[in-house]
Amino acid sequence: AQSVTQLDSQVPVFEEAPVELRCNYSSSVSVYLFWYVQYPNQGLQLLLKYLSGSTLVKGINGFEAEFNKSQTSFHLRKPSVHISDTAEYFCAVRPRGAQKLVFGQGTRLTINP
Amino acid sequence: DTAVSQTPKYLVTQMGNDKSIKCEQNLGHDTMYWYKQDSKKFLKIMFSYNNKELIINETVPNRFSPKSPDKAHLNLHINSLELGDSAVYFCASSQVRRTNTGELFFGEGSRLTVL
């Protein structure tokens, strides 16, 4: 079975500071990897995804993530955050050939002025 | 146009009642899902339909019954509502055949409160 662990439940950061949200997964087969963002009282929106190829993936709103197969990680980064980045962030994996997307527990990113 | 739309957005009801949530997607996708998000924001898949066929049925009480009249619609009916059913229910869709990346497109959620 697959599982996803987001190592931090909450991350407070000052505006314009860099941020990293950590995600580790376990799977016996190759996976596709995703990061979603959920703004308050909204649905989930895709930030970026890793399917194959380059391990550094760029997404919307200045976010990027790096796939590290040996460490089974897919950490999300942004060099300079904005107040509008305050949201819940979810890492997710889907084993190749499977239909189900498995989500991590979420990380609440709070940006302080 | 909203890609994945759910109704109602908010639902407040008494224990023991029966309620339904409807979902429609206009993306032409072949697969639709119901996810439940609890008060701690944890997202858990409940059901998935591919071209009207049930393909994922997680350990969910029998009181929950999904129905897909066509591949653009997936409804969720809940009988005999309990306090623990209070949550936000998300509908999602994806195109599995041909692309098979599994990227999900989510609706805005239906917040169910059982009193």
Short mmCIF file of C-alpha atoms in Angstrom, two decimals:
data_model
loop_
_atom_site.label_atom_id
_atom_site.label_comp_id
_atom_site.label_asym_id
_atom_site.label_seq_id
_atom_site.Cartn_x
_atom_site.Cartn_y
_atom_site.Cartn_z
CA ALA A 1 0.00 0.00 0.00
CA GLN A 2 1.07 3.55 -0.59
CA SER A 3 1.37 6.24 2.04
CA VAL A 4 2.29 9.90 2.14
CA THR A 5 3.75 11.73 5.11
CA GLN A 6 3.87 15.49 5.35
CA LEU A 7 6.34 16.08 8.10
CA ASP A 8 5.02 19.43 9.31
CA SER A 9 1.38 20.05 10.17
CA GLN A 10 1.95 23.81 10.40
CA VAL A 11 4.62 26.10 8.99
CA PRO A 12 4.66 29.79 9.97
CA VAL A 13 6.84 32.02 7.80
CA PHE A 14 7.41 35.74 7.46
CA GLU A 15 6.44 37.44 4.22
CA GLU A 16 9.17 37.40 1.54
CA ALA A 17 11.03 34.60 3.34
CA PRO A 18 11.72 31.26 1.60
CA VAL A 19 9.71 28.19 2.54
CA GLU A 20 10.00 24.44 2.16
CA LEU A 21 7.11 22.05 2.81
CA ARG A 22 8.28 18.49 3.22
CA CYS A 23 6.70 15.36 1.78
CA ASN A 24 7.85 11.76 1.92
CA TYR A 25 6.10 8.79 0.41
CA SER A 26 6.33 5.03 0.42
CA SER A 27 5.42 2.80 -2.49
CA SER A 28 6.58 -0.51 -3.90
CA VAL A 29 5.99 0.72 -7.47
CA SER A 30 6.72 3.86 -9.43
CA VAL A 31 4.46 6.78 -8.68
CA TYR A 32 3.21 10.05 -10.01
CA LEU A 33 3.52 12.89 -7.49
CA PHE A 34 1.40 15.97 -6.96
CA TRP A 35 1.10 19.06 -4.79
CA TYR A 36 -2.30 20.66 -4.31
CA VAL A 37 -3.23 23.91 -2.56
CA GLN A 38 -6.49 24.57 -0.72
CA TYR A 39 -7.37 28.18 0.04
CA PRO A 40 -9.90 28.77 2.85
CA ASN A 41 -13.38 27.49 2.01
CA GLN A 42 -12.34 26.37 -1.45
CA GLY A 43 -11.60 23.16 -3.29
CA LEU A 44 -8.15 21.84 -4.09
CA GLN A 45 -6.16 23.30 -6.94
CA LEU A 46 -3.17 21.65 -8.59
CA LEU A 47 0.13 23.45 -7.96
CA LEU A 48 2.44 21.10 -9.83
CA LYS A 49 3.03 17.47 -10.72
CA TYR A 50 5.88 15.07 -11.42
CA LEU A 51 5.21 12.42 -14.04
CA SER A 52 8.66 11.63 -15.43
CA GLY A 53 11.78 13.33 -16.76
CA SER A 54 13.43 16.24 -14.99
CA THR A 55 13.27 15.87 -11.23
CA LEU A 56 12.81 19.62 -10.70
CA VAL A 57 9.25 20.59 -11.44
CA LYS A 58 7.97 24.15 -11.68
CA GLY A 59 4.37 25.00 -10.89
CA ILE A 60 2.04 27.94 -10.57
CA ASN A 61 2.49 30.93 -8.25
CA GLY A 62 6.29 30.55 -8.18
CA PHE A 63 6.33 27.14 -6.48
CA GLU A 64 8.65 24.31 -7.43
CA ALA A 65 9.30 20.81 -6.15
CA GLU A 66 12.10 18.30 -6.47
CA PHE A 67 11.60 14.58 -6.81
CA ASN A 68 14.26 12.58 -4.99
CA LYS A 69 13.83 8.89 -5.72
CA SER A 70 16.52 7.66 -3.31
CA GLN A 71 14.99 9.57 -0.42
CA THR A 72 11.40 9.04 -1.65
CA SER A 73 10.72 12.72 -1.16
CA PHE A 74 8.94 15.44 -3.08
CA HIS A 75 9.51 18.67 -1.14
CA LEU A 76 7.77 21.88 -2.19
CA ARG A 77 9.67 25.18 -2.19
CA LYS A 78 9.14 28.83 -2.86
CA PRO A 79 12.00 31.38 -2.64
CA SER A 80 9.84 34.27 -1.42
CA VAL A 81 6.33 33.88 -0.04
CA HIS A 82 3.46 36.32 -0.12
CA ILE A 83 0.52 36.80 2.23
CA SER A 84 -1.72 35.30 -0.44
CA ASP A 85 0.15 31.98 -0.14
CA THR A 86 -1.55 31.35 3.20
CA ALA A 87 -3.37 28.06 2.63
CA GLU A 88 -3.35 24.32 3.27
CA TYR A 89 -0.95 22.35 1.06
CA PHE A 90 -1.39 18.68 0.23
CA CYS A 91 1.11 16.25 -1.20
CA ALA A 92 -0.35 13.27 -3.08
CA VAL A 93 0.86 10.16 -4.85
CA ARG A 94 -0.67 7.87 -7.41
CA PRO A 95 0.97 4.55 -8.21
CA ARG A 96 1.34 4.02 -11.93
CA GLY A 97 -1.49 1.85 -13.14
CA ALA A 98 -3.72 2.63 -10.16
CA GLN A 99 -6.77 4.85 -10.11
CA LYS A 100 -6.53 6.17 -6.57
CA LEU A 101 -4.76 9.35 -5.46
CA VAL A 102 -3.51 9.10 -1.87
CA PHE A 103 -3.11 12.34 0.04
CA GLY A 104 -0.86 13.38 2.89
CA GLN A 105 -2.26 14.96 6.03
CA GLY A 106 -1.73 18.50 4.79
CA THR A 107 0.53 21.35 5.92
CA ARG A 108 -0.95 24.67 6.93
CA LEU A 109 1.26 27.49 5.66
CA THR A 110 0.74 30.75 7.51
CA ILE A 111 2.44 33.89 6.25
CA ASN A 112 3.04 36.63 8.79
CA PRO A 113 3.62 40.25 7.74
CA ASP B 1 -17.91 27.92 -16.62
CA THR B 2 -17.16 25.87 -13.52
CA ALA B 3 -15.36 22.66 -14.47
CA VAL B 4 -16.53 20.54 -11.51
CA SER B 5 -19.62 21.82 -9.73
CA GLN B 6 -21.28 20.49 -6.60
CA THR B 7 -24.60 21.28 -5.01
CA PRO B 8 -25.45 22.20 -2.38
CA LYS B 9 -22.41 24.03 -1.04
CA TYR B 10 -23.76 23.95 2.52
CA LEU B 11 -26.11 21.44 4.07
CA VAL B 12 -27.33 21.48 7.68
CA THR B 13 -29.60 18.66 8.78
CA GLN B 14 -30.73 16.59 11.74
CA MET B 15 -29.47 13.15 12.69
CA GLY B 16 -31.42 10.37 11.05
CA ASN B 17 -32.30 12.32 7.92
CA ASP B 18 -31.43 11.31 4.37
CA LYS B 19 -29.62 13.77 2.09
CA SER B 20 -28.02 13.91 -1.35
CA ILE B 21 -25.14 15.85 -2.87
CA LYS B 22 -24.88 16.25 -6.63
CA CYS B 23 -21.81 16.67 -8.80
CA GLU B 24 -21.34 17.48 -12.46
CA GLN B 25 -18.20 17.90 -14.54
CA ASN B 26 -17.97 19.51 -17.98
CA LEU B 27 -14.36 18.51 -18.68
CA GLY B 28 -15.23 15.41 -20.66
CA HIS B 29 -13.38 13.22 -18.14
CA ASP B 30 -14.06 9.52 -17.83
CA THR B 31 -13.57 9.13 -14.07
CA MET B 32 -15.23 10.80 -11.09
CA TYR B 33 -14.58 10.56 -7.35
CA TRP B 34 -15.97 11.39 -3.94
CA TYR B 35 -13.53 12.38 -1.21
CA LYS B 36 -14.33 13.15 2.42
CA GLN B 37 -12.36 15.83 4.29
CA ASP B 38 -12.67 15.67 8.05
CA SER B 39 -12.27 18.45 10.61
CA LYS B 40 -8.50 17.90 10.67
CA LYS B 41 -8.38 18.46 6.88
CA PHE B 42 -7.53 14.83 6.16
CA LEU B 43 -8.71 13.75 2.69
CA LYS B 44 -9.90 10.20 2.20
CA ILE B 45 -11.26 8.67 -0.96
CA MET B 46 -14.71 7.13 -0.71
CA PHE B 47 -15.75 6.11 -4.21
CA SER B 48 -14.68 6.30 -7.82
CA TYR B 49 -16.60 5.69 -11.04
CA ASN B 50 -15.15 5.17 -14.49
CA ASN B 51 -17.69 5.56 -17.29
CA LYS B 52 -20.57 4.86 -14.87
CA GLU B 53 -18.87 1.76 -13.45
CA LEU B 54 -17.91 1.65 -9.77
CA ILE B 55 -14.16 0.98 -9.58
CA ILE B 56 -13.19 2.13 -6.09
CA ASN B 57 -15.31 1.50 -3.03
CA GLU B 58 -13.36 2.13 0.13
CA THR B 59 -14.51 1.03 3.56
CA VAL B 60 -17.54 3.27 3.76
CA PRO B 61 -20.78 2.51 5.65
CA ASN B 62 -23.62 1.14 3.53
CA ARG B 63 -25.56 4.28 4.37
CA PHE B 64 -23.49 5.99 1.67
CA SER B 65 -24.59 5.16 -1.86
CA PRO B 66 -23.07 6.76 -4.95
CA LYS B 67 -24.89 6.88 -8.25
CA SER B 68 -23.55 7.81 -11.67
CA PRO B 69 -26.33 8.30 -14.24
CA ASP B 70 -23.75 9.18 -16.90
CA LYS B 71 -20.02 9.88 -16.97
CA ALA B 72 -20.53 13.60 -16.38
CA HIS B 73 -22.50 13.15 -13.15
CA LEU B 74 -21.82 11.49 -9.82
CA ASN B 75 -24.22 11.88 -6.92
CA LEU B 76 -23.85 10.84 -3.30
CA HIS B 77 -26.83 9.80 -1.22
CA ILE B 78 -26.51 9.38 2.53
CA ASN B 79 -29.16 7.59 4.62
CA SER B 80 -29.74 7.89 8.35
CA LEU B 81 -27.21 10.65 8.88
CA GLU B 82 -24.99 10.48 11.97
CA LEU B 83 -23.00 13.16 13.78
CA GLY B 84 -19.76 11.64 12.47
CA ASP B 85 -20.86 12.26 8.89
CA SER B 86 -20.25 15.97 9.39
CA ALA B 87 -17.45 16.86 6.99
CA VAL B 88 -16.69 18.52 3.68
CA TYR B 89 -17.37 16.23 0.74
CA PHE B 90 -15.39 16.88 -2.43
CA CYS B 91 -16.23 15.68 -5.88
CA ALA B 92 -13.37 15.35 -8.37
CA SER B 93 -12.82 14.16 -11.90
CA SER B 94 -9.89 12.96 -13.99
CA GLN B 95 -9.14 11.61 -17.43
CA VAL B 96 -7.66 8.17 -16.89
CA ARG B 97 -7.86 6.55 -20.33
CA ARG B 98 -5.16 7.72 -22.77
CA THR B 99 -3.47 10.14 -20.36
CA ASN B 100 -3.50 8.08 -17.16
CA THR B 101 -1.69 10.72 -15.11
CA GLY B 102 -4.41 10.72 -12.49
CA GLU B 103 -4.47 14.49 -12.04
CA LEU B 104 -7.69 15.36 -10.23
CA PHE B 105 -9.85 18.41 -10.76
CA PHE B 106 -11.88 19.25 -7.66
CA GLY B 107 -15.20 20.89 -7.00
CA GLU B 108 -15.51 23.51 -4.27
CA GLY B 109 -16.86 21.08 -1.73
CA SER B 110 -20.15 20.51 0.07
CA ARG B 111 -20.03 21.19 3.80
CA LEU B 112 -22.37 18.83 5.61
CA THR B 113 -23.28 19.57 9.24
CA VAL B 114 -25.32 16.99 11.13
CA LEU B 115 -26.97 18.26 14.33
#
